[in-house]
Amino acid sequence: MKTTADSEVVIVGAGPAGLMLANILGMYGRSVTVLEARDQLIDYPRGVGLDDESFRTIQTIGLAEQVKPHTTPQHIMRLVNGAGKVILENNPRTLEFGWDRKHGFIQPDVDRVLLDGLGRFENVRVLFGHQVDVVEEDAGGVTAVARVTAGGAETEQRFRARFLVGCEGGKSPTRKRLGVTFEGRSPSTRWLVVDVNNDPLGTPNVFLGADPKRPYVSIGLPHAVRRFEFMLHPHETEDQVTDPDFVNGMLKGHVPDPASLDYIRRRVFTHHGRVAGSFRGGRQLIAGDAAHLMPVWMGQGWNSGIRDATNLGWKLATVLAGTADADILDTYTSERRAHAKAMVDLSLTMGSVIKLTHPVAVAARDAAATVLNLFPQVKSYFADMRFKPMPRYSEGVLADPSTREAGRAAPRLSSNLVAVRTARNKVSPVGLQFPQPRVNSWAGRNLLLDDAVGNWWAVILWGNSPRDVLPGEALAKLEALGARLVCILPETQREWAEAYMSPDVLVLGDHTGAVKKWFDDRPTPMVFLRPDRFVAGACLIQHAPETLDAILASMSFVGSPVLPQH
């Protein structure tokens, strides 16, 4: 029996990337069908690291309070050598994006929050036990053909949509269907992962053991879960290393009584570091592990999938709303692929440092770490996690702040204007994620910026009303885009501005001085903020109309703004 169901987007795979993308699309009022081959969510721990960028997206979809109980903020990582000496500590304290930079977390519980969150949206449904083997694409959309087995009988169901996103993991049929490359490598080393309940150590953080005899990992996680990982030697078989007696033998140097542990799982895996050549082919796209496989060393596998969903979600919603041509979806690859590759490369590098076993190489590494830790700036570089490449988009939905070129943005500002030449910081904010300080408004005090401005486009000015400085034509285009007009100024001026400025301008008070400092350092007092919180354009006020036109061109904008009344 064949049945057909329609929605705007079909997502194949109910992993973190698929569930997050469904939440984002549901938040924007789009209709989504999620098809998952398994009968239920995976219930054992996998990912263990959640970063501030992901938490910001969780905040955007309104599930931060539900996720918090499954996390450990300020998750410190220490790299120790074979003697147990700390040779590197990673303990970032920044709240740049509104959340602690690193959290330990229990993935099944957080994934469950994402799944349960979909119950808020009438137009989103999740169907388990639906194996998608065939996808038919034509000029008008895609049809996913799913096999459904229930009660011993198999049926075929067809799901029609305008777009399909494959989030089915590293063996993604969608990626294979697109015929794109999957570049990278899989290191030959294998690791045994051991998860236990009732944490027998109780220490709250992460130890990466660069022990040349057998490198290991020991991670304290929420809900009294402890993870151990051990590098395996080439002659050790999977059957051998998952045997309880063998596991107990490896653990005897870490816990007093391994035989009494409450094991969750014992599993062998190999790290992979691969990135797809493209994340889109026609009406089919890929996200999460389907688009890139991330080694575990930087805890970025789960987070990279969330970044994909954050980038793709608002773009799909824009196309489905008829505001932009489908060409905007090409910017998903141009923006996300480079950063995904950078994170893969960094993770592989970190792994190679940990896995050293040759005595000479180990001695050289430990000696170098000892010397480098003598220099506070170098030590803080690792402690504050500044070695982690932050996403910077150089091609995509952007406008260069110096030339106003559409679709590209240079990393530095250049101009002969005095405001630029005298600036303290000439690094362009375009293509970077905007910080999330706390602000005051008529609606409340000490609010996170994103909660104040909403989940769509925003135009933010320091000290000025957008309504007063932008021409009518630009304001009409911003209205067609659905952008919110925002003025941020010192808290001392907020009540005056709320009485003086147009009611459709959101006035925010900078009561901490963090926003003032950001704008004081940069000659870009006007910021065009995308729904994913990246800066699409930043400029002097008189460059705003040109900058806006360049941004709209870069996103294949097809909206029809209503001309203002004169």
Coordinates of C-alpha atoms in Angstrom, one line a residue:
M1 CA 0.0 0.0 0.0
K2 CA 1.3 3.4 -0.9
T3 CA 0.3 6.7 0.8
T4 CA 1.6 10.2 0.2
A5 CA 2.0 13.0 2.8
D6 CA 3.1 16.5 2.1
S7 CA 5.2 19.0 4.0
E8 CA 7.7 21.7 3.1
V9 CA 10.8 19.9 4.3
V10 CA 11.6 16.3 4.9
I11 CA 14.4 15.6 7.3
V12 CA 15.9 12.1 7.2
G13 CA 17.4 11.2 10.6
A14 CA 16.4 12.2 14.1
G15 CA 19.9 12.9 15.4
P16 CA 20.9 16.2 16.9
A17 CA 21.3 18.0 13.5
G18 CA 17.9 16.8 12.3
L19 CA 16.1 17.5 15.5
M20 CA 17.6 21.0 15.8
L21 CA 16.8 21.8 12.2
A22 CA 13.2 20.7 12.7
N23 CA 12.9 22.9 15.8
I24 CA 14.2 26.0 13.9
L25 CA 11.9 25.4 11.0
G26 CA 9.0 24.8 13.4
M27 CA 9.8 28.0 15.2
Y28 CA 9.5 29.9 11.9
G29 CA 6.2 28.3 11.2
R30 CA 7.3 25.9 8.4
S31 CA 5.9 22.3 8.0
V32 CA 8.4 19.5 8.5
T33 CA 8.4 15.7 8.5
V34 CA 11.3 13.9 10.3
L35 CA 11.8 10.3 9.2
E36 CA 14.0 8.1 11.4
A37 CA 14.9 4.5 10.6
R38 CA 15.3 3.5 14.2
D39 CA 12.4 2.7 16.5
Q40 CA 13.5 5.3 19.1
L41 CA 16.3 7.7 19.9
I42 CA 19.7 6.3 20.8
D43 CA 19.7 6.0 24.6
Y44 CA 23.5 5.6 25.4
P45 CA 26.0 8.5 25.8
R46 CA 27.8 9.6 22.7
G47 CA 28.8 13.3 22.5
V48 CA 30.0 14.7 25.7
G49 CA 30.8 18.4 24.9
L50 CA 28.4 21.2 24.3
D51 CA 29.8 24.7 23.5
D52 CA 28.5 28.3 23.9
E53 CA 27.5 28.6 20.2
S54 CA 25.2 25.6 20.5
F55 CA 23.8 26.8 23.7
R56 CA 22.9 30.1 22.0
T57 CA 21.0 28.2 19.4
I58 CA 19.2 26.2 22.1
Q59 CA 18.3 29.5 23.7
T60 CA 17.0 30.8 20.4
I61 CA 14.5 27.8 20.0
G62 CA 13.4 28.3 23.6
L63 CA 14.8 25.2 25.2
A64 CA 17.7 26.4 27.3
E65 CA 16.0 25.9 30.7
Q66 CA 15.1 22.3 29.7
V67 CA 18.7 21.5 28.6
K68 CA 20.5 23.1 31.6
P69 CA 19.8 20.2 34.0
H70 CA 21.7 17.8 31.7
T71 CA 24.9 19.9 31.6
T72 CA 28.0 20.8 33.6
P73 CA 29.1 24.3 32.8
Q74 CA 32.8 25.4 32.8
H75 CA 34.0 21.9 31.9
I76 CA 37.7 22.1 32.3
M77 CA 40.1 20.0 30.2
R78 CA 43.6 19.1 31.4
L79 CA 46.1 17.3 29.2
V80 CA 48.4 15.3 31.4
N81 CA 51.6 13.3 30.5
G82 CA 52.5 9.8 31.5
A83 CA 53.6 11.0 35.0
G84 CA 50.3 12.7 35.6
K85 CA 51.7 16.2 35.2
V86 CA 49.4 18.8 33.6
I87 CA 51.1 20.0 30.4
L88 CA 48.1 22.0 29.1
E89 CA 44.9 23.3 30.7
N90 CA 41.8 24.5 28.8
N91 CA 39.6 26.5 31.1
P92 CA 37.9 29.4 29.1
R93 CA 36.0 31.9 31.3
T94 CA 34.4 34.0 28.6
L95 CA 30.7 34.7 28.3
E96 CA 31.1 36.3 24.9
F97 CA 28.0 34.6 23.5
G98 CA 26.0 34.6 26.6
W99 CA 26.9 31.1 27.9
D100 CA 29.9 29.3 29.3
R101 CA 32.2 28.3 26.4
K102 CA 32.3 24.6 27.4
H103 CA 29.8 22.3 29.0
G104 CA 29.8 18.6 29.7
F105 CA 26.5 17.1 28.7
I106 CA 24.5 13.9 28.4
Q107 CA 23.6 13.6 24.7
P108 CA 20.6 11.3 25.0
D109 CA 18.9 13.6 27.5
V110 CA 19.6 16.7 25.4
D111 CA 18.5 15.0 22.2
R112 CA 15.3 14.0 24.1
V113 CA 14.7 17.7 25.0
L114 CA 15.0 18.6 21.3
L115 CA 12.6 15.8 20.3
D116 CA 10.0 16.7 23.0
G117 CA 10.4 20.4 21.9
L118 CA 8.9 19.5 18.5
G119 CA 5.6 18.9 20.3
R120 CA 5.1 22.6 20.4
F121 CA 4.7 22.9 16.6
E122 CA 1.5 21.6 14.9
N123 CA 3.2 21.5 11.5
V124 CA 6.1 19.3 12.6
R125 CA 5.9 15.5 13.0
V126 CA 8.5 12.8 13.7
L127 CA 8.0 9.3 12.4
F128 CA 10.2 6.5 13.8
G129 CA 10.6 3.2 12.0
H130 CA 10.7 4.8 8.6
Q131 CA 13.7 3.7 6.5
V132 CA 14.3 6.0 3.5
D133 CA 15.9 4.0 0.6
V134 CA 14.8 6.0 -2.4
V135 CA 14.4 9.7 -3.1
E136 CA 12.9 11.0 -6.3
E137 CA 13.6 14.6 -7.3
D138 CA 12.0 16.7 -9.9
A139 CA 11.6 20.4 -10.8
G140 CA 8.9 21.0 -8.2
G141 CA 10.3 19.1 -5.2
V142 CA 11.4 15.7 -3.8
T143 CA 9.6 12.5 -2.8
A144 CA 11.1 10.4 -0.1
V145 CA 10.1 6.7 -0.3
A146 CA 10.1 5.1 3.1
R147 CA 9.8 1.4 4.1
V148 CA 7.7 0.9 7.2
T149 CA 7.5 -2.4 9.1
A150 CA 4.8 -2.9 11.7
G151 CA 3.2 -6.1 13.0
G152 CA 5.3 -8.2 10.6
A153 CA 4.0 -6.4 7.5
E154 CA 5.9 -4.0 5.4
T155 CA 4.3 -1.0 3.7
E156 CA 5.7 1.8 1.5
Q157 CA 4.9 5.4 2.2
R158 CA 5.8 8.4 0.1
F159 CA 6.6 11.9 1.6
R160 CA 6.5 14.9 -0.7
A161 CA 8.3 18.1 0.1
R162 CA 10.0 21.0 -1.5
F163 CA 13.4 20.1 0.1
L164 CA 15.0 17.1 1.8
V165 CA 17.8 17.3 4.3
G166 CA 19.8 14.1 5.0
C167 CA 21.0 13.9 8.7
E168 CA 21.5 10.2 8.7
G169 CA 25.1 10.0 9.9
G170 CA 28.4 9.2 8.4
K171 CA 27.1 6.5 6.0
S172 CA 24.5 9.0 4.7
P173 CA 22.6 7.7 1.7
T174 CA 21.7 11.3 0.9
R175 CA 25.4 12.2 0.5
K176 CA 26.0 9.2 -1.6
R177 CA 23.0 10.1 -3.8
L178 CA 24.4 13.5 -4.3
G179 CA 27.6 12.0 -5.6
V180 CA 29.9 14.4 -3.7
T181 CA 33.3 13.6 -2.3
F182 CA 33.9 12.8 1.3
E183 CA 37.5 14.0 1.8
G184 CA 39.7 13.3 4.7
R185 CA 41.2 10.3 6.5
S186 CA 40.5 7.8 9.2
P187 CA 43.5 7.3 11.5
S188 CA 44.3 3.6 12.0
T189 CA 44.2 3.8 15.8
R190 CA 41.2 2.4 17.6
W191 CA 39.8 3.3 20.9
L192 CA 37.7 1.5 23.5
V193 CA 34.9 3.7 25.0
V194 CA 33.7 2.7 28.5
D195 CA 30.7 4.5 30.0
V196 CA 29.7 3.8 33.6
N197 CA 26.9 5.0 36.0
N198 CA 27.5 6.0 39.6
D199 CA 30.8 7.8 38.8
P200 CA 33.5 5.9 40.8
L201 CA 35.8 8.9 40.8
G202 CA 33.5 11.9 41.2
T203 CA 35.9 14.5 39.9
P204 CA 34.0 16.9 37.7
N205 CA 36.2 17.6 34.7
V206 CA 38.2 16.1 31.8
F207 CA 41.6 14.5 31.8
L208 CA 43.3 13.6 28.5
G209 CA 46.0 11.2 29.4
A210 CA 49.0 11.5 27.0
D211 CA 50.5 8.4 28.4
P212 CA 52.9 6.7 25.9
K213 CA 52.1 3.3 27.4
R214 CA 48.4 3.6 26.6
P215 CA 46.8 7.1 26.0
Y216 CA 43.5 7.5 27.8
V217 CA 40.6 9.8 28.5
S218 CA 38.7 10.3 31.8
I219 CA 35.6 12.5 31.7
G220 CA 33.2 13.5 34.5
L221 CA 29.7 14.0 33.1
P222 CA 26.4 15.1 34.5
H223 CA 24.1 12.6 36.2
A224 CA 27.1 10.8 37.8
V225 CA 28.2 9.3 34.5
R226 CA 31.9 8.7 33.9
R227 CA 33.5 8.1 30.5
F228 CA 36.9 6.3 30.0
E229 CA 38.5 5.9 26.6
F230 CA 41.7 3.8 26.0
M231 CA 43.8 3.7 22.8
L232 CA 44.1 0.1 21.6
H233 CA 47.2 -1.5 20.3
P234 CA 47.2 -3.0 16.8
H235 CA 47.3 -6.7 18.0
E236 CA 44.3 -6.3 20.3
T237 CA 41.0 -7.6 18.8
E238 CA 37.5 -6.2 19.5
D239 CA 36.4 -9.3 21.2
Q240 CA 39.4 -9.3 23.4
V241 CA 39.1 -5.6 24.5
T242 CA 35.4 -5.7 25.2
D243 CA 35.7 -8.7 27.5
P244 CA 34.8 -7.7 31.1
D245 CA 38.1 -9.0 32.5
F246 CA 40.2 -7.1 30.0
V247 CA 38.2 -3.9 30.6
N248 CA 38.7 -4.3 34.3
G249 CA 42.4 -4.7 33.8
M250 CA 42.7 -1.4 31.9
L251 CA 40.6 0.3 34.6
K252 CA 42.6 -1.0 37.6
G253 CA 45.0 2.0 37.4
H254 CA 42.1 4.4 37.4
V255 CA 39.5 3.1 40.0
P256 CA 40.0 1.0 43.1
D257 CA 37.5 -1.7 42.2
P258 CA 36.7 -2.0 38.5
A259 CA 34.7 -5.2 39.0
S260 CA 32.0 -3.3 41.0
L261 CA 31.3 -0.7 38.3
D262 CA 27.8 -0.3 36.7
Y263 CA 28.7 -0.4 33.0
I264 CA 26.5 1.4 30.5
R265 CA 28.5 0.3 27.4
R266 CA 31.9 -1.0 26.2
R267 CA 32.4 -0.2 22.5
V268 CA 35.4 0.0 20.1
F269 CA 35.4 2.8 17.6
T270 CA 37.8 4.5 15.1
H271 CA 38.1 8.3 14.7
H272 CA 37.2 9.7 11.3
G273 CA 38.0 13.1 9.9
R274 CA 36.1 13.8 6.7
V275 CA 34.2 16.6 5.1
A276 CA 31.9 16.4 2.1
G277 CA 32.8 18.3 -1.0
S278 CA 29.4 20.1 -1.1
F279 CA 26.5 20.2 1.3
R280 CA 23.9 20.7 -1.4
G281 CA 22.7 19.2 -4.6
G282 CA 19.5 20.6 -6.1
R283 CA 16.7 20.2 -3.6
Q284 CA 18.7 17.8 -1.4
L285 CA 21.1 18.9 1.4
I286 CA 23.1 17.2 4.1
A287 CA 23.9 18.2 7.7
G288 CA 25.7 16.9 10.8
D289 CA 27.7 13.7 10.4
A290 CA 26.3 13.2 6.9
A291 CA 28.3 16.4 5.9
H292 CA 31.4 15.9 8.1
L293 CA 32.8 13.4 10.6
M294 CA 34.6 15.0 13.5
P295 CA 37.3 13.3 15.7
V296 CA 36.3 13.5 19.3
W297 CA 39.3 15.4 20.7
M298 CA 37.8 18.9 20.7
G299 CA 34.2 17.7 21.5
Q300 CA 32.9 19.3 18.3
G301 CA 30.9 16.6 16.6
W302 CA 27.6 17.4 18.2
N303 CA 28.3 21.1 18.0
S304 CA 29.2 21.1 14.4
G305 CA 25.8 19.5 13.5
I306 CA 24.1 22.2 15.5
R307 CA 26.0 24.9 13.6
D308 CA 24.8 23.3 10.4
A309 CA 21.2 23.5 11.5
T310 CA 21.6 27.1 12.8
N311 CA 23.0 28.2 9.4
L312 CA 20.6 26.2 7.2
G313 CA 17.4 26.7 9.2
W314 CA 16.8 30.4 8.6
K315 CA 17.8 30.1 4.9
L316 CA 15.3 27.3 4.2
A317 CA 12.7 29.3 6.1
T318 CA 13.5 32.4 3.9
V319 CA 13.1 30.4 0.7
L320 CA 9.9 28.8 1.8
A321 CA 8.5 32.2 2.7
G322 CA 9.2 33.4 -0.8
T323 CA 11.6 36.1 0.4
A324 CA 14.7 34.7 -1.3
D325 CA 15.5 32.5 -4.3
A326 CA 16.8 29.0 -3.7
D327 CA 20.3 30.2 -4.7
I328 CA 20.7 31.3 -1.0
L329 CA 21.1 27.6 -0.1
D330 CA 24.4 27.5 -1.9
T331 CA 25.8 29.8 0.8
Y332 CA 25.2 27.0 3.3
T333 CA 28.2 25.1 1.8
S334 CA 30.4 28.2 1.3
E335 CA 29.8 29.3 4.9
R336 CA 29.9 26.0 6.8
R337 CA 32.3 23.8 4.9
A338 CA 35.5 25.7 5.6
H339 CA 34.9 25.9 9.3
A340 CA 33.9 22.2 9.5
K341 CA 37.2 21.3 7.8
A342 CA 39.2 23.6 10.2
M343 CA 37.6 21.9 13.2
V344 CA 38.4 18.4 11.7
D345 CA 42.0 19.5 11.2
L346 CA 42.4 20.9 14.7
S347 CA 40.8 17.7 16.2
L348 CA 43.2 15.5 14.3
T349 CA 46.1 17.6 15.4
M350 CA 45.1 17.4 19.1
G351 CA 44.7 13.6 18.7
S352 CA 48.2 13.3 17.3
V353 CA 49.6 15.1 20.3
I354 CA 47.8 12.8 22.7
K355 CA 48.6 9.6 20.9
L356 CA 52.4 9.9 20.8
T357 CA 54.1 6.7 22.0
H358 CA 57.7 7.1 20.7
P359 CA 59.9 8.0 23.7
V360 CA 61.8 10.7 21.9
A361 CA 58.6 12.4 20.5
V362 CA 57.0 12.1 24.0
A363 CA 60.0 13.7 25.7
A364 CA 60.1 16.5 23.1
R365 CA 56.4 17.2 23.5
D366 CA 56.6 17.4 27.3
A367 CA 59.7 19.6 27.3
A368 CA 58.0 22.0 24.8
A369 CA 54.9 22.2 27.0
T370 CA 57.0 22.9 30.1
V371 CA 58.8 25.8 28.3
L372 CA 55.6 27.2 26.8
N373 CA 53.8 27.2 30.1
L374 CA 56.4 29.6 31.5
F375 CA 54.9 32.4 29.2
P376 CA 51.6 33.7 30.5
Q377 CA 50.4 34.8 27.1
V378 CA 51.0 31.4 25.6
K379 CA 49.5 29.7 28.7
S380 CA 46.3 31.8 28.5
Y381 CA 46.1 31.2 24.7
F382 CA 45.4 27.5 25.5
A383 CA 43.5 28.1 28.7
D384 CA 41.1 30.5 27.1
M385 CA 40.7 28.2 24.1
R386 CA 41.7 30.9 21.6
F387 CA 43.3 28.2 19.5
K388 CA 39.8 27.0 18.5
P389 CA 39.0 28.5 15.1
M390 CA 35.8 30.6 15.4
P391 CA 33.6 30.6 12.4
R392 CA 34.4 33.5 10.0
Y393 CA 32.4 33.6 6.8
S394 CA 34.2 35.2 3.9
E395 CA 31.7 34.2 1.2
G396 CA 27.9 34.0 1.7
V397 CA 25.2 36.3 2.9
L398 CA 27.5 39.2 3.5
A399 CA 28.5 42.6 2.4
D400 CA 32.1 43.8 2.6
P401 CA 32.2 46.8 5.0
S402 CA 34.9 48.6 3.1
T403 CA 33.8 48.1 -0.5
R404 CA 30.1 47.1 -0.1
E405 CA 30.7 44.2 -2.4
A406 CA 27.9 41.6 -2.2
G407 CA 28.6 38.1 -1.1
R408 CA 32.2 38.6 0.1
A409 CA 33.8 40.1 3.2
A410 CA 37.5 40.8 3.7
P411 CA 38.8 40.1 7.3
R412 CA 40.0 43.7 7.8
L413 CA 38.6 47.1 7.4
S414 CA 40.2 49.5 5.0
S415 CA 39.4 53.2 4.3
N416 CA 40.9 56.6 4.3
L417 CA 38.2 58.0 6.5
V418 CA 39.4 59.3 9.8
A419 CA 36.8 57.1 11.7
V420 CA 38.5 54.0 10.3
R421 CA 42.1 55.1 10.5
T422 CA 41.8 56.0 14.2
A423 CA 39.8 52.8 15.1
R424 CA 41.3 50.7 17.9
N425 CA 40.2 47.5 16.1
K426 CA 40.3 47.1 12.3
V427 CA 39.3 43.5 12.2
S428 CA 36.0 43.4 10.3
P429 CA 33.0 42.1 12.3
V430 CA 31.3 41.0 9.1
G431 CA 31.1 37.2 8.9
L432 CA 31.7 36.8 12.6
Q433 CA 29.1 35.9 15.3
F434 CA 27.9 39.0 17.2
P435 CA 28.5 38.9 21.0
Q436 CA 25.5 38.4 23.3
P437 CA 25.8 40.9 26.2
R438 CA 23.0 41.6 28.7
V439 CA 20.8 44.6 28.3
N440 CA 17.8 46.3 29.8
S441 CA 14.5 47.2 28.1
W442 CA 11.0 48.1 28.9
A443 CA 10.2 44.4 29.0
G444 CA 12.8 43.5 31.6
R445 CA 16.2 44.0 33.1
N446 CA 19.5 42.1 32.5
L447 CA 18.1 40.3 29.4
L448 CA 20.3 38.3 27.0
L449 CA 20.5 40.3 23.8
D450 CA 18.9 37.6 21.6
D451 CA 15.9 37.3 23.9
A452 CA 15.4 41.0 23.6
V453 CA 15.7 41.4 19.8
G454 CA 13.9 38.2 18.8
N455 CA 14.9 35.4 16.4
W456 CA 14.9 37.0 13.0
W457 CA 16.9 39.8 11.3
A458 CA 17.8 42.9 13.3
V459 CA 19.4 46.2 12.5
I460 CA 21.3 47.5 15.5
L461 CA 22.6 51.0 15.9
W462 CA 24.6 52.5 18.7
G463 CA 23.0 55.7 20.1
N464 CA 20.8 56.4 17.0
S465 CA 17.3 55.5 15.9
P466 CA 17.3 53.6 12.6
R467 CA 14.1 55.3 11.8
D468 CA 15.8 58.7 12.0
V469 CA 18.9 58.0 9.9
L470 CA 17.8 55.6 7.2
P471 CA 16.0 56.8 4.0
G472 CA 12.5 55.6 3.4
E473 CA 13.5 53.2 0.6
A474 CA 15.9 51.4 2.9
L475 CA 13.3 51.2 5.7
A476 CA 10.8 49.7 3.3
K477 CA 13.3 47.0 2.3
L478 CA 14.0 46.2 5.9
E479 CA 10.3 45.9 6.5
A480 CA 10.0 43.4 3.6
L481 CA 12.9 41.5 5.2
G482 CA 11.1 41.5 8.5
A483 CA 14.1 43.1 10.3
R484 CA 13.7 44.6 13.7
L485 CA 14.9 48.1 14.2
V486 CA 17.1 48.4 17.4
C487 CA 18.9 51.2 19.2
I488 CA 21.3 50.4 22.0
L489 CA 22.6 53.2 24.2
P490 CA 23.8 53.8 27.7
E491 CA 21.2 52.8 30.3
T492 CA 21.2 56.4 31.5
Q493 CA 19.6 57.5 28.2
R494 CA 17.1 54.6 27.8
E495 CA 14.0 56.2 29.3
W496 CA 14.6 59.4 27.2
A497 CA 15.0 57.3 24.0
E498 CA 11.9 55.2 24.7
A499 CA 9.9 58.5 24.9
Y500 CA 11.7 60.2 22.0
M501 CA 12.1 57.5 19.4
S502 CA 9.5 55.9 17.2
P503 CA 7.5 53.1 18.9
D504 CA 8.7 50.5 16.3
V505 CA 12.3 51.0 17.4
L506 CA 13.4 48.7 20.2
V507 CA 15.4 50.6 22.7
L508 CA 17.9 48.7 24.8
G509 CA 20.0 50.0 27.7
D510 CA 23.7 49.0 28.0
H511 CA 23.9 48.8 31.8
T512 CA 27.2 46.9 31.8
G513 CA 29.2 48.9 29.3
A514 CA 30.0 45.8 27.2
V515 CA 28.1 47.0 24.1
K516 CA 29.6 50.5 24.3
K517 CA 33.1 49.0 24.4
W518 CA 32.3 46.8 21.4
F519 CA 31.2 49.8 19.3
D520 CA 33.9 52.1 20.7
D521 CA 36.6 49.7 19.4
R522 CA 35.1 49.5 15.9
P523 CA 34.2 52.2 13.3
T524 CA 31.0 50.3 12.5
P525 CA 28.1 51.8 14.5
M526 CA 25.4 50.1 12.4
V527 CA 25.2 46.3 12.3
F528 CA 22.9 44.1 10.2
L529 CA 22.4 41.0 12.3
R530 CA 21.3 37.7 10.6
P531 CA 18.9 35.3 12.3
D532 CA 21.8 33.0 13.1
R533 CA 23.5 35.9 15.0
F534 CA 26.2 36.4 12.4
V535 CA 27.0 39.9 11.1
A536 CA 25.9 40.2 7.5
G537 CA 27.0 43.9 7.3
A538 CA 28.6 46.6 9.5
C539 CA 29.2 50.1 8.4
L540 CA 29.1 53.8 9.1
I541 CA 25.6 55.2 9.0
Q542 CA 25.9 56.9 5.7
H543 CA 27.0 53.7 4.0
A544 CA 23.9 51.8 5.3
P545 CA 21.7 51.9 2.1
E546 CA 24.6 50.5 -0.1
T547 CA 25.4 47.9 2.5
L548 CA 21.8 46.8 2.8
D549 CA 21.5 46.5 -1.0
A550 CA 24.6 44.4 -1.1
I551 CA 23.3 42.1 1.7
L552 CA 20.0 41.6 -0.1
A553 CA 21.8 40.8 -3.4
S554 CA 24.0 38.2 -1.6
M555 CA 21.0 36.4 -0.3
S556 CA 19.1 36.4 -3.6
F557 CA 16.4 38.5 -2.1
V558 CA 13.1 38.5 -4.1
G559 CA 10.9 40.4 -1.7
S560 CA 8.7 43.2 -3.0
P561 CA 9.0 46.0 -0.5
V562 CA 6.1 48.4 -0.3
L563 CA 7.3 52.0 -1.0
P564 CA 6.8 54.3 1.9
Q565 CA 4.1 56.9 2.0
H566 CA 5.2 60.5 1.6

